[in-house]
Amino acid sequence: MKSGVEIDGVDSRLGYSRLLAKSDAKSQYLYLVQELKKLGSLAYLPLVEAKGHPAIFFANASAEDDKTLDFILEAWNNQSPVIVAGGYTPESAVSAVDDHYRKWDVLIAFGRHFLANPDLVFRVQKGLELNKYNRTTFYINMSEEGYNDYPFHQEFSEYATAA
């Protein structure tokens, strides 16, 4: 049985940008990646992009280069697939995989969008608008609000009824 190991902290909400600027966090991440590689092939390596789609946020911004996941991906060297999350839209995910991440075995994850769109795969396939998520309702104790109260797209409902 294989498993994956998520490297948390590669996220601006957790101080990633400040860590890289003020400490040896980059070398710590690289050390962790090298040690994980010694364990053999993990099923996948999940990461969180500091700000989302690097081609949008970091294009032609050499001062921002250290805030991308590239240094981890280079060190990982396609040992197993990498799952990257971080504010992607369906359009920016396609662009990221086809352009920025094209030399790596990368899959883009949609956490918040999956929560707000129970039919996310259908919406992406059909190019339909996504529900907007409400982050303030994500972790309400003992409540369906924000967890399973997002509507299915009308087109999906018609498709599901006909099937």
PDB file of N, CA and C in Angstrom, residues 80-153:
ATOM      1  N   SER A  80       7.223  10.692  -7.990  1.00  0.00           N
ATOM      2  CA  SER A  80       5.825  10.268  -8.059  1.00  0.00           C
ATOM      3  C   SER A  80       5.013  11.530  -8.338  1.00  0.00           C
ATOM      4  N   PRO A  81       3.733  11.389  -8.663  1.00  0.00           N
ATOM      5  CA  PRO A  81       2.942  12.587  -8.972  1.00  0.00           C
ATOM      6  C   PRO A  81       2.888  13.571  -7.802  1.00  0.00           C
ATOM      7  N   VAL A  82       2.751  14.842  -8.150  1.00  0.00           N
ATOM      8  CA  VAL A  82       2.608  15.911  -7.165  1.00  0.00           C
ATOM      9  C   VAL A  82       1.228  16.530  -7.359  1.00  0.00           C
ATOM     10  N   ILE A  83       0.495  16.685  -6.260  1.00  0.00           N
ATOM     11  CA  ILE A  83      -0.818  17.326  -6.294  1.00  0.00           C
ATOM     12  C   ILE A  83      -0.647  18.727  -5.737  1.00  0.00           C
ATOM     13  N   VAL A  84      -0.951  19.727  -6.559  1.00  0.00           N
ATOM     14  CA  VAL A  84      -0.781  21.127  -6.170  1.00  0.00           C
ATOM     15  C   VAL A  84      -2.150  21.771  -6.003  1.00  0.00           C
ATOM     16  N   ALA A  85      -2.337  22.458  -4.891  1.00  0.00           N
ATOM     17  CA  ALA A  85      -3.567  23.210  -4.637  1.00  0.00           C
ATOM     18  C   ALA A  85      -3.188  24.663  -4.388  1.00  0.00           C
ATOM     19  N   GLY A  86      -4.189  25.528  -4.402  1.00  0.00           N
ATOM     20  CA  GLY A  86      -3.904  26.910  -4.046  1.00  0.00           C
ATOM     21  C   GLY A  86      -4.651  27.943  -4.854  1.00  0.00           C
ATOM     22  N   GLY A  87      -5.949  27.938  -4.787  1.00  0.00           N
ATOM     23  CA  GLY A  87      -6.728  29.002  -5.398  1.00  0.00           C
ATOM     24  C   GLY A  87      -6.893  28.916  -6.900  1.00  0.00           C
ATOM     25  N   TYR A  88      -6.789  27.744  -7.449  1.00  0.00           N
ATOM     26  CA  TYR A  88      -6.912  27.585  -8.894  1.00  0.00           C
ATOM     27  C   TYR A  88      -8.366  27.605  -9.344  1.00  0.00           C
ATOM     28  N   THR A  89      -8.566  28.093 -10.555  1.00  0.00           N
ATOM     29  CA  THR A  89      -9.842  27.976 -11.254  1.00  0.00           C
ATOM     30  C   THR A  89      -9.645  26.891 -12.310  1.00  0.00           C
ATOM     31  N   PRO A  90     -10.715  26.391 -12.908  1.00  0.00           N
ATOM     32  CA  PRO A  90     -10.517  25.414 -13.982  1.00  0.00           C
ATOM     33  C   PRO A  90      -9.598  25.944 -15.091  1.00  0.00           C
ATOM     34  N   GLU A  91      -9.767  27.211 -15.447  1.00  0.00           N
ATOM     35  CA  GLU A  91      -8.947  27.791 -16.520  1.00  0.00           C
ATOM     36  C   GLU A  91      -7.481  27.918 -16.101  1.00  0.00           C
ATOM     37  N   SER A  92      -7.238  28.404 -14.900  1.00  0.00           N
ATOM     38  CA  SER A  92      -5.849  28.576 -14.472  1.00  0.00           C
ATOM     39  C   SER A  92      -5.181  27.229 -14.223  1.00  0.00           C
ATOM     40  N   ALA A  93      -5.962  26.215 -13.844  1.00  0.00           N
ATOM     41  CA  ALA A  93      -5.402  24.878 -13.646  1.00  0.00           C
ATOM     42  C   ALA A  93      -4.900  24.298 -14.961  1.00  0.00           C
ATOM     43  N   VAL A  94      -5.690  24.443 -16.011  1.00  0.00           N
ATOM     44  CA  VAL A  94      -5.272  23.952 -17.331  1.00  0.00           C
ATOM     45  C   VAL A  94      -3.996  24.661 -17.761  1.00  0.00           C
ATOM     46  N   SER A  95      -3.970  25.957 -17.602  1.00  0.00           N
ATOM     47  CA  SER A  95      -2.794  26.735 -17.974  1.00  0.00           C
ATOM     48  C   SER A  95      -1.572  26.327 -17.151  1.00  0.00           C
ATOM     49  N   ALA A  96      -1.763  26.124 -15.855  1.00  0.00           N
ATOM     50  CA  ALA A  96      -0.645  25.741 -14.990  1.00  0.00           C
ATOM     51  C   ALA A  96      -0.059  24.397 -15.412  1.00  0.00           C
ATOM     52  N   VAL A  97      -0.927  23.417 -15.668  1.00  0.00           N
ATOM     53  CA  VAL A  97      -0.456  22.083 -16.057  1.00  0.00           C
ATOM     54  C   VAL A  97       0.190  22.115 -17.439  1.00  0.00           C
ATOM     55  N   ASP A  98      -0.424  22.817 -18.369  1.00  0.00           N
ATOM     56  CA  ASP A  98       0.088  22.855 -19.740  1.00  0.00           C
ATOM     57  C   ASP A  98       1.327  23.724 -19.896  1.00  0.00           C
ATOM     58  N   ASP A  99       1.473  24.733 -19.052  1.00  0.00           N
ATOM     59  CA  ASP A  99       2.580  25.677 -19.206  1.00  0.00           C
ATOM     60  C   ASP A  99       3.588  25.577 -18.059  1.00  0.00           C
ATOM     61  N   HIS A 100       3.252  26.160 -16.934  1.00  0.00           N
ATOM     62  CA  HIS A 100       4.220  26.257 -15.837  1.00  0.00           C
ATOM     63  C   HIS A 100       4.719  24.897 -15.355  1.00  0.00           C
ATOM     64  N   TYR A 101       3.823  23.944 -15.182  1.00  0.00           N
ATOM     65  CA  TYR A 101       4.199  22.640 -14.626  1.00  0.00           C
ATOM     66  C   TYR A 101       4.402  21.565 -15.691  1.00  0.00           C
ATOM     67  N   ARG A 102       4.531  21.922 -16.937  1.00  0.00           N
ATOM     68  CA  ARG A 102       4.528  20.931 -18.019  1.00  0.00           C
ATOM     69  C   ARG A 102       5.640  19.892 -17.910  1.00  0.00           C
ATOM     70  N   LYS A 103       6.768  20.220 -17.301  1.00  0.00           N
ATOM     71  CA  LYS A 103       7.863  19.244 -17.222  1.00  0.00           C
ATOM     72  C   LYS A 103       7.764  18.321 -16.007  1.00  0.00           C
ATOM     73  N   TRP A 104       6.744  18.556 -15.175  1.00  0.00           N
ATOM     74  CA  TRP A 104       6.565  17.724 -13.993  1.00  0.00           C
ATOM     75  C   TRP A 104       5.244  16.974 -14.066  1.00  0.00           C
ATOM     76  N   ASP A 105       5.158  15.904 -13.303  1.00  0.00           N
ATOM     77  CA  ASP A 105       3.936  15.103 -13.215  1.00  0.00           C
ATOM     78  C   ASP A 105       3.051  15.726 -12.133  1.00  0.00           C
ATOM     79  N   VAL A 106       2.295  16.765 -12.520  1.00  0.00           N
ATOM     80  CA  VAL A 106       1.514  17.563 -11.571  1.00  0.00           C
ATOM     81  C   VAL A 106       0.025  17.468 -11.875  1.00  0.00           C
ATOM     82  N   LEU A 107      -0.748  17.333 -10.824  1.00  0.00           N
ATOM     83  CA  LEU A 107      -2.206  17.361 -10.868  1.00  0.00           C
ATOM     84  C   LEU A 107      -2.650  18.553 -10.024  1.00  0.00           C
ATOM     85  N   ILE A 108      -3.641  19.284 -10.477  1.00  0.00           N
ATOM     86  CA  ILE A 108      -4.150  20.427  -9.720  1.00  0.00           C
ATOM     87  C   ILE A 108      -5.374  19.986  -8.919  1.00  0.00           C
ATOM     88  N   ALA A 109      -5.407  20.353  -7.640  1.00  0.00           N
ATOM     89  CA  ALA A 109      -6.526  20.012  -6.753  1.00  0.00           C
ATOM     90  C   ALA A 109      -7.428  21.223  -6.535  1.00  0.00           C
ATOM     91  N   PHE A 110      -8.696  20.941  -6.322  1.00  0.00           N
ATOM     92  CA  PHE A 110      -9.698  21.977  -6.046  1.00  0.00           C
ATOM     93  C   PHE A 110     -10.378  21.659  -4.720  1.00  0.00           C
ATOM     94  N   GLY A 111      -9.915  22.193  -3.630  1.00  0.00           N
ATOM     95  CA  GLY A 111     -10.539  21.933  -2.339  1.00  0.00           C
ATOM     96  C   GLY A 111     -11.812  22.721  -2.130  1.00  0.00           C
ATOM     97  N   ARG A 112     -11.703  24.036  -2.055  1.00  0.00           N
ATOM     98  CA  ARG A 112     -12.858  24.896  -1.775  1.00  0.00           C
ATOM     99  C   ARG A 112     -13.896  24.819  -2.882  1.00  0.00           C
ATOM    100  N   HIS A 113     -13.438  24.767  -4.121  1.00  0.00           N
ATOM    101  CA  HIS A 113     -14.389  24.684  -5.236  1.00  0.00           C
ATOM    102  C   HIS A 113     -15.152  23.360  -5.221  1.00  0.00           C
ATOM    103  N   PHE A 114     -14.501  22.280  -4.790  1.00  0.00           N
ATOM    104  CA  PHE A 114     -15.220  21.011  -4.695  1.00  0.00           C
ATOM    105  C   PHE A 114     -16.287  21.073  -3.615  1.00  0.00           C
ATOM    106  N   LEU A 115     -15.975  21.729  -2.519  1.00  0.00           N
ATOM    107  CA  LEU A 115     -16.953  21.865  -1.447  1.00  0.00           C
ATOM    108  C   LEU A 115     -18.188  22.628  -1.920  1.00  0.00           C
ATOM    109  N   ALA A 116     -17.971  23.697  -2.667  1.00  0.00           N
ATOM    110  CA  ALA A 116     -19.075  24.565  -3.096  1.00  0.00           C
ATOM    111  C   ALA A 116     -19.773  24.086  -4.366  1.00  0.00           C
ATOM    112  N   ASN A 117     -19.226  23.078  -5.011  1.00  0.00           N
ATOM    113  CA  ASN A 117     -19.784  22.587  -6.276  1.00  0.00           C
ATOM    114  C   ASN A 117     -19.852  21.064  -6.245  1.00  0.00           C
ATOM    115  N   PRO A 118     -20.949  20.507  -5.750  1.00  0.00           N
ATOM    116  CA  PRO A 118     -21.042  19.054  -5.658  1.00  0.00           C
ATOM    117  C   PRO A 118     -20.956  18.367  -7.018  1.00  0.00           C
ATOM    118  N   ASP A 119     -21.139  19.130  -8.078  1.00  0.00           N
ATOM    119  CA  ASP A 119     -21.059  18.622  -9.447  1.00  0.00           C
ATOM    120  C   ASP A 119     -19.861  19.243 -10.180  1.00  0.00           C
ATOM    121  N   LEU A 120     -18.777  19.464  -9.451  1.00  0.00           N
ATOM    122  CA  LEU A 120     -17.630  20.192 -10.010  1.00  0.00           C
ATOM    123  C   LEU A 120     -17.118  19.585 -11.312  1.00  0.00           C
ATOM    124  N   VAL A 121     -16.954  18.293 -11.355  1.00  0.00           N
ATOM    125  CA  VAL A 121     -16.415  17.656 -12.564  1.00  0.00           C
ATOM    126  C   VAL A 121     -17.319  17.950 -13.761  1.00  0.00           C
ATOM    127  N   PHE A 122     -18.621  17.821 -13.579  1.00  0.00           N
ATOM    128  CA  PHE A 122     -19.581  18.108 -14.646  1.00  0.00           C
ATOM    129  C   PHE A 122     -19.458  19.568 -15.085  1.00  0.00           C
ATOM    130  N   ARG A 123     -19.386  20.485 -14.127  1.00  0.00           N
ATOM    131  CA  ARG A 123     -19.288  21.913 -14.453  1.00  0.00           C
ATOM    132  C   ARG A 123     -18.017  22.214 -15.247  1.00  0.00           C
ATOM    133  N   VAL A 124     -16.920  21.624 -14.828  1.00  0.00           N
ATOM    134  CA  VAL A 124     -15.655  21.860 -15.534  1.00  0.00           C
ATOM    135  C   VAL A 124     -15.731  21.287 -16.944  1.00  0.00           C
ATOM    136  N   GLN A 125     -16.236  20.073 -17.076  1.00  0.00           N
ATOM    137  CA  GLN A 125     -16.354  19.452 -18.399  1.00  0.00           C
ATOM    138  C   GLN A 125     -17.227  20.271 -19.337  1.00  0.00           C
ATOM    139  N   LYS A 126     -18.280  20.864 -18.818  1.00  0.00           N
ATOM    140  CA  LYS A 126     -19.234  21.617 -19.639  1.00  0.00           C
ATOM    141  C   LYS A 126     -18.933  23.114 -19.694  1.00  0.00           C
ATOM    142  N   GLY A 127     -17.911  23.565 -18.976  1.00  0.00           N
ATOM    143  CA  GLY A 127     -17.582  24.990 -18.970  1.00  0.00           C
ATOM    144  C   GLY A 127     -18.629  25.841 -18.269  1.00  0.00           C
ATOM    145  N   LEU A 128     -19.280  25.278 -17.264  1.00  0.00           N
ATOM    146  CA  LEU A 128     -20.343  25.984 -16.544  1.00  0.00           C
ATOM    147  C   LEU A 128     -19.768  26.802 -15.387  1.00  0.00           C
ATOM    148  N   GLU A 129     -20.470  27.861 -15.040  1.00  0.00           N
ATOM    149  CA  GLU A 129     -20.043  28.728 -13.942  1.00  0.00           C
ATOM    150  C   GLU A 129     -20.045  27.949 -12.622  1.00  0.00           C
ATOM    151  N   LEU A 130     -19.049  28.243 -11.783  1.00  0.00           N
ATOM    152  CA  LEU A 130     -18.954  27.594 -10.477  1.00  0.00           C
ATOM    153  C   LEU A 130     -19.730  28.387  -9.433  1.00  0.00           C
ATOM    154  N   ASN A 131     -20.271  27.662  -8.435  1.00  0.00           N
ATOM    155  CA  ASN A 131     -20.831  28.333  -7.264  1.00  0.00           C
ATOM    156  C   ASN A 131     -19.692  29.040  -6.538  1.00  0.00           C
ATOM    157  N   LYS A 132     -19.956  30.177  -5.978  1.00  0.00           N
ATOM    158  CA  LYS A 132     -18.967  30.858  -5.147  1.00  0.00           C
ATOM    159  C   LYS A 132     -19.046  30.259  -3.745  1.00  0.00           C
ATOM    160  N   TYR A 133     -17.896  29.957  -3.178  1.00  0.00           N
ATOM    161  CA  TYR A 133     -17.894  29.385  -1.833  1.00  0.00           C
ATOM    162  C   TYR A 133     -17.921  30.496  -0.787  1.00  0.00           C
ATOM    163  N   ASN A 134     -18.416  30.142   0.383  1.00  0.00           N
ATOM    164  CA  ASN A 134     -18.466  31.060   1.513  1.00  0.00           C
ATOM    165  C   ASN A 134     -17.573  30.485   2.603  1.00  0.00           C
ATOM    166  N   ARG A 135     -16.366  30.968   2.666  1.00  0.00           N
ATOM    167  CA  ARG A 135     -15.367  30.425   3.575  1.00  0.00           C
ATOM    168  C   ARG A 135     -15.806  30.488   5.045  1.00  0.00           C
ATOM    169  N   THR A 136     -16.610  31.478   5.409  1.00  0.00           N
ATOM    170  CA  THR A 136     -17.022  31.613   6.811  1.00  0.00           C
ATOM    171  C   THR A 136     -17.912  30.462   7.270  1.00  0.00           C
ATOM    172  N   THR A 137     -18.444  29.690   6.338  1.00  0.00           N
ATOM    173  CA  THR A 137     -19.324  28.574   6.712  1.00  0.00           C
ATOM    174  C   THR A 137     -18.628  27.218   6.623  1.00  0.00           C
ATOM    175  N   PHE A 138     -17.348  27.191   6.332  1.00  0.00           N
ATOM    176  CA  PHE A 138     -16.668  25.912   6.114  1.00  0.00           C
ATOM    177  C   PHE A 138     -16.629  25.014   7.351  1.00  0.00           C
ATOM    178  N   TYR A 139     -16.485  25.583   8.507  1.00  0.00           N
ATOM    179  CA  TYR A 139     -16.248  24.764   9.697  1.00  0.00           C
ATOM    180  C   TYR A 139     -17.267  25.020  10.805  1.00  0.00           C
ATOM    181  N   ILE A 140     -18.514  25.207  10.445  1.00  0.00           N
ATOM    182  CA  ILE A 140     -19.554  25.411  11.447  1.00  0.00           C
ATOM    183  C   ILE A 140     -19.897  24.052  12.057  1.00  0.00           C
ATOM    184  N   ASN A 141     -19.751  23.953  13.358  1.00  0.00           N
ATOM    185  CA  ASN A 141     -20.023  22.698  14.058  1.00  0.00           C
ATOM    186  C   ASN A 141     -21.485  22.291  13.954  1.00  0.00           C
ATOM    187  N   MET A 142     -21.701  21.018  13.705  1.00  0.00           N
ATOM    188  CA  MET A 142     -23.041  20.429  13.727  1.00  0.00           C
ATOM    189  C   MET A 142     -24.021  21.148  12.794  1.00  0.00           C
ATOM    190  N   SER A 143     -23.552  21.547  11.629  1.00  0.00           N
ATOM    191  CA  SER A 143     -24.407  22.275  10.695  1.00  0.00           C
ATOM    192  C   SER A 143     -24.174  21.785   9.276  1.00  0.00           C
ATOM    193  N   GLU A 144     -25.239  21.765   8.500  1.00  0.00           N
ATOM    194  CA  GLU A 144     -25.114  21.448   7.081  1.00  0.00           C
ATOM    195  C   GLU A 144     -24.704  22.680   6.288  1.00  0.00           C
ATOM    196  N   GLU A 145     -24.871  23.850   6.880  1.00  0.00           N
ATOM    197  CA  GLU A 145     -24.564  25.099   6.176  1.00  0.00           C
ATOM    198  C   GLU A 145     -23.086  25.132   5.783  1.00  0.00           C
ATOM    199  N   GLY A 146     -22.862  25.409   4.512  1.00  0.00           N
ATOM    200  CA  GLY A 146     -21.498  25.508   4.013  1.00  0.00           C
ATOM    201  C   GLY A 146     -20.851  24.179   3.717  1.00  0.00           C
ATOM    202  N   TYR A 147     -21.557  23.089   4.004  1.00  0.00           N
ATOM    203  CA  TYR A 147     -20.974  21.781   3.744  1.00  0.00           C
ATOM    204  C   TYR A 147     -21.729  21.053   2.645  1.00  0.00           C
ATOM    205  N   ASN A 148     -23.018  20.893   2.815  1.00  0.00           N
ATOM    206  CA  ASN A 148     -23.772  20.194   1.771  1.00  0.00           C
ATOM    207  C   ASN A 148     -25.030  20.951   1.359  1.00  0.00           C
ATOM    208  N   ASP A 149     -24.967  22.268   1.432  1.00  0.00           N
ATOM    209  CA  ASP A 149     -26.134  23.059   1.034  1.00  0.00           C
ATOM    210  C   ASP A 149     -25.922  23.824  -0.272  1.00  0.00           C
ATOM    211  N   TYR A 150     -24.822  23.580  -0.950  1.00  0.00           N
ATOM    212  CA  TYR A 150     -24.592  24.243  -2.235  1.00  0.00           C
ATOM    213  C   TYR A 150     -25.413  23.551  -3.318  1.00  0.00           C
ATOM    214  N   PRO A 151     -26.009  24.318  -4.213  1.00  0.00           N
ATOM    215  CA  PRO A 151     -26.881  23.720  -5.230  1.00  0.00           C
ATOM    216  C   PRO A 151     -26.108  23.087  -6.390  1.00  0.00           C
ATOM    217  N   PHE A 152     -26.725  22.068  -6.960  1.00  0.00           N
ATOM    218  CA  PHE A 152     -26.237  21.505  -8.214  1.00  0.00           C
ATOM    219  C   PHE A 152     -26.617  22.474  -9.327  1.00  0.00           C
ATOM    220  N   HIS A 153     -25.847  22.478 -10.395  1.00  0.00           N
ATOM    221  CA  HIS A 153     -26.195  23.296 -11.554  1.00  0.00           C
ATOM    222  C   HIS A 153     -27.463  22.717 -12.187  1.00  0.00           C
TER     223      HIS A 153
END
